[in-house]
Amino acid sequence: MATTGLPHEAKIPARRVSIARAEPIADEASSITNLREAAEGCRRCPLWRHATQTVFGEGPDDAKVIFVGEQPGDQEDLAGKPFVGPAGRVFDAILDDAGVDRQKVYVTNAVKHFKFEPRGKRRIHSKPNAGEIQACRWWIDQEFDLIKPNIAVALGATAATSLLGKAVPVMKMRGQVIEREDGLRVFVTIHPSFILRIREPADKQAERDRFLDDMRKVKRLMAA
Ligand code: URA
Ligand code: SF4
């Protein structure tokens, strides 16, 4: 299966996967604003207890693409907005390089409350578990039902698990499109924080370049 040199979206190999999902509550009268308000009081899993607030998705209702991250980080938890911290800055810069306008895309997270371990004055990010990812699918499914994007982008393993209903090897699947049984096309790539964590400058640049290449593919997939 080709992962690079994508000449045309029609040539992207699509695998079909089935996914069990909850009945959506979104209907004609729903909007992202209504959903965001409803999610403020969500108690579907225990993560709301220690977080500052629900960090819902952001972007236009008619976005052609939905980017799905893992969960809000420390800065997102305080700001109430997705991808505004260090990972968000890397993400924004690379989207910009790829010619994708962040104002025109919808950005959300698989899990909408910050999960952390207190360590002195700091709050250390902690990975959401399968139950939390599944609980928060309630919101993701409705964001997709309302926006109906041409393409979904799973940024990293948690997002891929949420969107595909099972764990997938991100490094192996990266750059590929997987088609769900309901027709949603899911483009799998790394999480931008992976780039941040690489220390060696040449390796960091190489990974940034690969992610930029992925974002260029996403730009083409948005149109189809
Ligand atoms: N990482 C994520 O996955 N999402 C955010 O919103 C911020 C950092
Ligand atoms: Fe609800 Fe998701 Fe927050 Fe859990 S993480 S309480 S499911 S919004």
mmCIF file of C-alpha atoms and ligand atoms in Angstrom:
data_model
loop_
_atom_site.group_PDB
_atom_site.id
_atom_site.type_symbol
_atom_site.label_atom_id
_atom_site.label_comp_id
_atom_site.label_asym_id
_atom_site.label_seq_id
_atom_site.Cartn_x
_atom_site.Cartn_y
_atom_site.Cartn_z
ATOM 1 C CA MET A 1 0.000 0.000 0.000
ATOM 2 C CA ALA A 2 1.522 3.324 -1.068
ATOM 3 C CA THR A 3 2.160 5.850 1.667
ATOM 4 C CA THR A 4 4.015 8.542 -0.273
ATOM 5 C CA GLY A 5 3.980 10.252 -3.656
ATOM 6 C CA LEU A 6 0.211 10.398 -3.720
ATOM 7 C CA PRO A 7 -0.667 11.430 -7.283
ATOM 8 C CA HIS A 8 -4.433 11.665 -6.928
ATOM 9 C CA GLU A 9 -6.952 11.013 -4.193
ATOM 10 C CA ALA A 10 -8.713 8.375 -6.316
ATOM 11 C CA LYS A 11 -5.595 6.227 -5.998
ATOM 12 C CA ILE A 12 -5.575 6.278 -2.229
ATOM 13 C CA PRO A 13 -6.186 2.730 -1.086
ATOM 14 C CA ALA A 14 -9.230 2.546 1.114
ATOM 15 C CA ARG A 15 -9.752 -0.269 3.583
ATOM 16 C CA ARG A 16 -13.193 -0.873 4.964
ATOM 17 C CA VAL A 17 -13.709 -1.272 8.670
ATOM 18 C CA SER A 18 -16.927 -1.554 10.582
ATOM 19 C CA ILE A 19 -17.560 0.444 13.714
ATOM 20 C CA ALA A 20 -20.223 0.186 16.387
ATOM 21 C CA ARG A 21 -21.632 3.535 17.363
ATOM 22 C CA ALA A 22 -24.213 5.014 19.682
ATOM 23 C CA GLU A 23 -27.410 6.450 18.230
ATOM 24 C CA PRO A 24 -26.704 10.117 17.576
ATOM 25 C CA ILE A 25 -28.845 12.832 19.104
ATOM 26 C CA ALA A 26 -27.899 15.371 16.435
ATOM 27 C CA ASP A 27 -30.824 16.427 14.249
ATOM 28 C CA GLU A 28 -31.764 19.330 11.991
ATOM 29 C CA ALA A 29 -32.065 21.700 14.926
ATOM 30 C CA SER A 30 -28.661 20.812 16.321
ATOM 31 C CA SER A 31 -25.592 22.894 15.816
ATOM 32 C CA ILE A 32 -22.055 22.763 17.061
ATOM 33 C CA THR A 33 -22.982 25.561 19.471
ATOM 34 C CA ASN A 34 -25.795 23.430 20.942
ATOM 35 C CA LEU A 35 -23.535 20.411 21.183
ATOM 36 C CA ARG A 36 -20.790 22.415 22.860
ATOM 37 C CA GLU A 37 -23.274 23.674 25.439
ATOM 38 C CA ALA A 38 -24.584 20.168 26.084
ATOM 39 C CA ALA A 39 -21.030 18.861 26.534
ATOM 40 C CA GLU A 40 -20.262 21.444 29.232
ATOM 41 C CA GLY A 41 -22.170 19.312 31.711
ATOM 42 C CA CYS A 42 -21.032 15.904 30.449
ATOM 43 C CA ARG A 43 -20.572 13.237 33.123
ATOM 44 C CA ARG A 44 -20.269 10.221 30.845
ATOM 45 C CA CYS A 45 -16.882 9.287 32.295
ATOM 46 C CA PRO A 46 -14.959 10.432 35.408
ATOM 47 C CA LEU A 47 -12.573 12.812 33.617
ATOM 48 C CA TRP A 48 -14.724 15.909 34.167
ATOM 49 C CA ARG A 49 -13.987 15.782 37.913
ATOM 50 C CA HIS A 50 -10.475 17.194 37.950
ATOM 51 C CA ALA A 51 -10.385 19.159 34.708
ATOM 52 C CA THR A 52 -11.166 22.874 34.493
ATOM 53 C CA GLN A 53 -13.736 22.579 31.712
ATOM 54 C CA THR A 54 -14.884 20.619 28.675
ATOM 55 C CA VAL A 55 -12.752 21.514 25.670
ATOM 56 C CA PHE A 56 -15.063 21.053 22.702
ATOM 57 C CA GLY A 57 -14.172 21.095 19.009
ATOM 58 C CA GLU A 58 -13.800 24.346 17.120
ATOM 59 C CA GLY A 59 -14.245 25.394 13.531
ATOM 60 C CA PRO A 60 -16.901 26.073 10.912
ATOM 61 C CA ASP A 61 -19.992 23.799 10.695
ATOM 62 C CA ASP A 62 -19.273 23.221 7.000
ATOM 63 C CA ALA A 63 -15.571 22.342 7.346
ATOM 64 C CA LYS A 64 -14.293 19.873 4.739
ATOM 65 C CA VAL A 65 -12.000 18.197 7.256
ATOM 66 C CA ILE A 66 -12.113 17.297 10.933
ATOM 67 C CA PHE A 67 -8.780 16.863 12.699
ATOM 68 C CA VAL A 68 -9.016 14.707 15.805
ATOM 69 C CA GLY A 69 -6.327 14.948 18.502
ATOM 70 C CA GLU A 70 -6.057 12.991 21.736
ATOM 71 C CA GLN A 71 -7.269 15.204 24.563
ATOM 72 C CA PRO A 72 -6.774 18.795 25.718
ATOM 73 C CA GLY A 73 -3.419 19.514 27.363
ATOM 74 C CA ASP A 74 -2.686 21.838 30.271
ATOM 75 C CA GLN A 75 -3.056 25.038 28.231
ATOM 76 C CA GLU A 76 -6.146 23.849 26.374
ATOM 77 C CA ASP A 77 -7.775 22.926 29.684
ATOM 78 C CA LEU A 78 -7.271 26.484 30.934
ATOM 79 C CA ALA A 79 -8.197 28.215 27.656
ATOM 80 C CA GLY A 80 -11.168 25.969 26.822
ATOM 81 C CA LYS A 81 -9.943 25.649 23.230
ATOM 82 C CA PRO A 82 -8.299 22.731 21.411
ATOM 83 C CA PHE A 83 -4.690 22.822 20.204
ATOM 84 C CA VAL A 84 -3.625 26.204 21.573
ATOM 85 C CA GLY A 85 -0.543 24.978 23.493
ATOM 86 C CA PRO A 86 2.881 23.804 22.239
ATOM 87 C CA ALA A 87 1.494 20.951 20.090
ATOM 88 C CA GLY A 88 -1.076 23.348 18.644
ATOM 89 C CA ARG A 89 1.627 25.801 17.624
ATOM 90 C CA VAL A 90 3.534 23.080 15.760
ATOM 91 C CA PHE A 91 0.273 21.942 14.159
ATOM 92 C CA ASP A 92 -0.669 25.486 13.072
ATOM 93 C CA ALA A 93 2.753 26.191 11.582
ATOM 94 C CA ILE A 94 2.741 22.984 9.509
ATOM 95 C CA LEU A 95 -0.861 23.486 8.362
ATOM 96 C CA ASP A 96 0.190 26.942 7.242
ATOM 97 C CA ASP A 97 3.165 25.524 5.320
ATOM 98 C CA ALA A 98 0.803 23.068 3.623
ATOM 99 C CA GLY A 99 -1.512 25.915 2.598
ATOM 100 C CA VAL A 100 -4.358 24.793 4.866
ATOM 101 C CA ASP A 101 -6.179 27.619 6.665
ATOM 102 C CA ARG A 102 -6.796 26.658 10.309
ATOM 103 C CA GLN A 103 -9.846 28.958 10.309
ATOM 104 C CA LYS A 104 -11.477 26.729 7.689
ATOM 105 C CA VAL A 105 -10.905 23.375 9.384
ATOM 106 C CA TYR A 106 -12.617 21.806 12.370
ATOM 107 C CA VAL A 107 -10.303 20.694 15.176
ATOM 108 C CA THR A 108 -11.396 18.497 18.057
ATOM 109 C CA ASN A 109 -10.189 15.789 20.421
ATOM 110 C CA ALA A 110 -11.082 12.141 21.003
ATOM 111 C CA VAL A 111 -11.468 12.941 24.710
ATOM 112 C CA LYS A 112 -12.727 16.345 25.782
ATOM 113 C CA HIS A 113 -11.459 16.651 29.330
ATOM 114 C CA PHE A 114 -7.786 16.949 30.352
ATOM 115 C CA LYS A 115 -6.530 13.814 32.103
ATOM 116 C CA PHE A 116 -3.469 14.391 34.257
ATOM 117 C CA GLU A 117 -1.462 13.401 37.312
ATOM 118 C CA PRO A 118 -0.577 16.196 39.736
ATOM 119 C CA ARG A 119 3.202 16.404 40.233
ATOM 120 C CA GLY A 120 3.936 19.254 42.635
ATOM 121 C CA LYS A 121 2.614 22.377 40.947
ATOM 122 C CA ARG A 122 2.607 20.733 37.527
ATOM 123 C CA ARG A 123 -0.065 18.650 35.872
ATOM 124 C CA ILE A 124 1.415 15.785 33.904
ATOM 125 C CA HIS A 125 -0.537 14.517 30.884
ATOM 126 C CA SER A 126 -1.924 11.025 31.331
ATOM 127 C CA LYS A 127 -3.244 8.844 28.486
ATOM 128 C CA PRO A 128 -6.999 8.316 28.264
ATOM 129 C CA ASN A 129 -8.025 4.653 28.535
ATOM 130 C CA ALA A 130 -10.303 2.648 26.220
ATOM 131 C CA GLY A 131 -13.384 3.265 28.397
ATOM 132 C CA GLU A 132 -12.842 7.036 28.393
ATOM 133 C CA ILE A 133 -12.274 7.063 24.633
ATOM 134 C CA GLN A 134 -15.456 5.042 24.141
ATOM 135 C CA ALA A 135 -17.488 7.279 26.475
ATOM 136 C CA CYS A 136 -16.386 10.407 24.644
ATOM 137 C CA ARG A 137 -17.262 8.893 21.238
ATOM 138 C CA TRP A 138 -20.756 10.152 22.057
ATOM 139 C CA TRP A 139 -19.548 13.678 21.227
ATOM 140 C CA ILE A 140 -17.221 12.894 18.350
ATOM 141 C CA ASP A 141 -19.957 10.981 16.514
ATOM 142 C CA GLN A 142 -22.262 13.972 16.746
ATOM 143 C CA GLU A 143 -19.592 16.414 15.618
ATOM 144 C CA PHE A 144 -19.163 14.244 12.513
ATOM 145 C CA ASP A 145 -22.916 13.950 11.936
ATOM 146 C CA LEU A 146 -23.292 17.713 11.919
ATOM 147 C CA ILE A 147 -20.248 18.676 9.908
ATOM 148 C CA LYS A 148 -20.127 15.730 7.490
ATOM 149 C CA PRO A 149 -16.534 16.362 6.387
ATOM 150 C CA ASN A 150 -14.966 14.863 3.267
ATOM 151 C CA ILE A 151 -12.111 13.511 5.335
ATOM 152 C CA ALA A 152 -11.281 12.836 8.986
ATOM 153 C CA VAL A 153 -7.689 13.021 10.196
ATOM 154 C CA ALA A 154 -6.647 10.902 13.154
ATOM 155 C CA LEU A 155 -3.709 12.638 14.827
ATOM 156 C CA GLY A 156 -2.074 9.736 16.653
ATOM 157 C CA ALA A 157 -3.139 6.473 18.255
ATOM 158 C CA THR A 158 -5.899 7.697 20.572
ATOM 159 C CA ALA A 159 -7.705 9.475 17.747
ATOM 160 C CA ALA A 160 -7.294 6.448 15.473
ATOM 161 C CA THR A 161 -8.742 4.197 18.179
ATOM 162 C CA SER A 162 -11.682 6.542 18.616
ATOM 163 C CA LEU A 163 -12.423 6.888 14.905
ATOM 164 C CA LEU A 164 -11.846 3.257 13.922
ATOM 165 C CA GLY A 165 -13.148 1.558 17.048
ATOM 166 C CA LYS A 166 -9.951 -0.426 17.564
ATOM 167 C CA ALA A 167 -6.244 0.122 18.130
ATOM 168 C CA VAL A 168 -4.255 0.447 14.889
ATOM 169 C CA PRO A 169 -0.470 0.658 14.365
ATOM 170 C CA VAL A 170 -0.125 4.372 13.541
ATOM 171 C CA MET A 171 3.437 4.189 12.194
ATOM 172 C CA LYS A 172 2.452 1.423 9.779
ATOM 173 C CA MET A 173 -0.859 2.979 8.723
ATOM 174 C CA ARG A 174 0.422 6.507 8.519
ATOM 175 C CA GLY A 175 -0.466 8.328 5.285
ATOM 176 C CA GLN A 176 -3.202 5.828 4.472
ATOM 177 C CA VAL A 177 -6.940 6.307 4.180
ATOM 178 C CA ILE A 178 -9.213 3.798 5.871
ATOM 179 C CA GLU A 179 -12.859 3.810 4.898
ATOM 180 C CA ARG A 180 -15.354 3.047 7.619
ATOM 181 C CA GLU A 181 -18.499 1.076 6.961
ATOM 182 C CA ASP A 182 -20.511 4.300 7.180
ATOM 183 C CA GLY A 183 -18.399 5.782 4.379
ATOM 184 C CA LEU A 184 -16.268 8.106 6.512
ATOM 185 C CA ARG A 185 -12.702 8.230 5.224
ATOM 186 C CA VAL A 186 -10.099 8.363 7.966
ATOM 187 C CA PHE A 187 -6.562 9.535 7.211
ATOM 188 C CA VAL A 188 -4.126 8.275 9.825
ATOM 189 C CA THR A 189 -1.015 10.172 10.868
ATOM 190 C CA ILE A 190 1.101 10.959 13.920
ATOM 191 C CA HIS A 191 0.257 13.389 16.693
ATOM 192 C CA PRO A 192 2.107 16.720 16.334
ATOM 193 C CA SER A 193 3.481 16.388 19.892
ATOM 194 C CA PHE A 194 5.593 13.494 18.568
ATOM 195 C CA ILE A 195 7.589 16.078 16.556
ATOM 196 C CA LEU A 196 8.019 18.212 19.696
ATOM 197 C CA ARG A 197 9.492 15.316 21.646
ATOM 198 C CA ILE A 198 12.259 14.515 19.127
ATOM 199 C CA ARG A 199 15.534 16.012 20.396
ATOM 200 C CA GLU A 200 17.944 15.359 17.528
ATOM 201 C CA PRO A 201 17.557 18.314 15.079
ATOM 202 C CA ALA A 202 17.925 16.304 11.845
ATOM 203 C CA ASP A 203 15.414 13.699 13.025
ATOM 204 C CA LYS A 204 13.046 16.435 14.145
ATOM 205 C CA GLN A 205 13.244 18.131 10.759
ATOM 206 C CA ALA A 206 12.709 14.832 8.942
ATOM 207 C CA GLU A 207 9.608 14.087 10.998
ATOM 208 C CA ARG A 208 8.313 17.606 10.458
ATOM 209 C CA ASP A 209 8.781 17.124 6.700
ATOM 210 C CA ARG A 210 6.860 13.829 6.793
ATOM 211 C CA PHE A 211 4.021 15.479 8.679
ATOM 212 C CA LEU A 212 4.005 18.355 6.179
ATOM 213 C CA ASP A 213 3.753 15.799 3.380
ATOM 214 C CA ASP A 214 0.770 14.236 5.207
ATOM 215 C CA MET A 215 -0.926 17.635 5.536
ATOM 216 C CA ARG A 216 -0.479 18.226 1.795
ATOM 217 C CA LYS A 217 -2.250 14.922 1.151
ATOM 218 C CA VAL A 218 -5.022 15.975 3.534
ATOM 219 C CA LYS A 219 -5.410 19.210 1.605
ATOM 220 C CA ARG A 220 -6.074 17.193 -1.572
ATOM 221 C CA LEU A 221 -8.462 14.853 0.254
ATOM 222 C CA MET A 222 -10.469 17.802 1.605
ATOM 223 C CA ALA A 223 -11.565 18.652 -1.922
ATOM 224 C CA ALA A 224 -12.905 15.200 -2.765
HETATM 225 N N1 URA B 1 -2.938 17.597 22.217
HETATM 226 C C1 URA B 1 -4.128 17.145 21.780
HETATM 227 O O1 URA B 1 -4.274 15.986 21.415
HETATM 228 N N2 URA B 1 -5.142 17.980 21.745
HETATM 229 C C2 URA B 1 -5.067 19.245 22.122
HETATM 230 O O2 URA B 1 -6.068 19.933 22.048
HETATM 231 C C3 URA B 1 -3.815 19.704 22.573
HETATM 232 C C4 URA B 1 -2.773 18.871 22.622
HETATM 233 FE FE1 SF4 B 2 -17.803 13.488 28.957
HETATM 234 FE FE2 SF4 B 2 -15.752 13.130 27.325
HETATM 235 FE FE3 SF4 B 2 -15.485 14.620 29.502
HETATM 236 FE FE4 SF4 B 2 -15.722 11.998 29.739
HETATM 237 S S1 SF4 B 2 -14.026 13.102 28.750
HETATM 238 S S2 SF4 B 2 -16.803 13.539 30.956
HETATM 239 S S3 SF4 B 2 -17.155 11.535 28.065
HETATM 240 S S4 SF4 B 2 -16.785 15.080 27.738
#
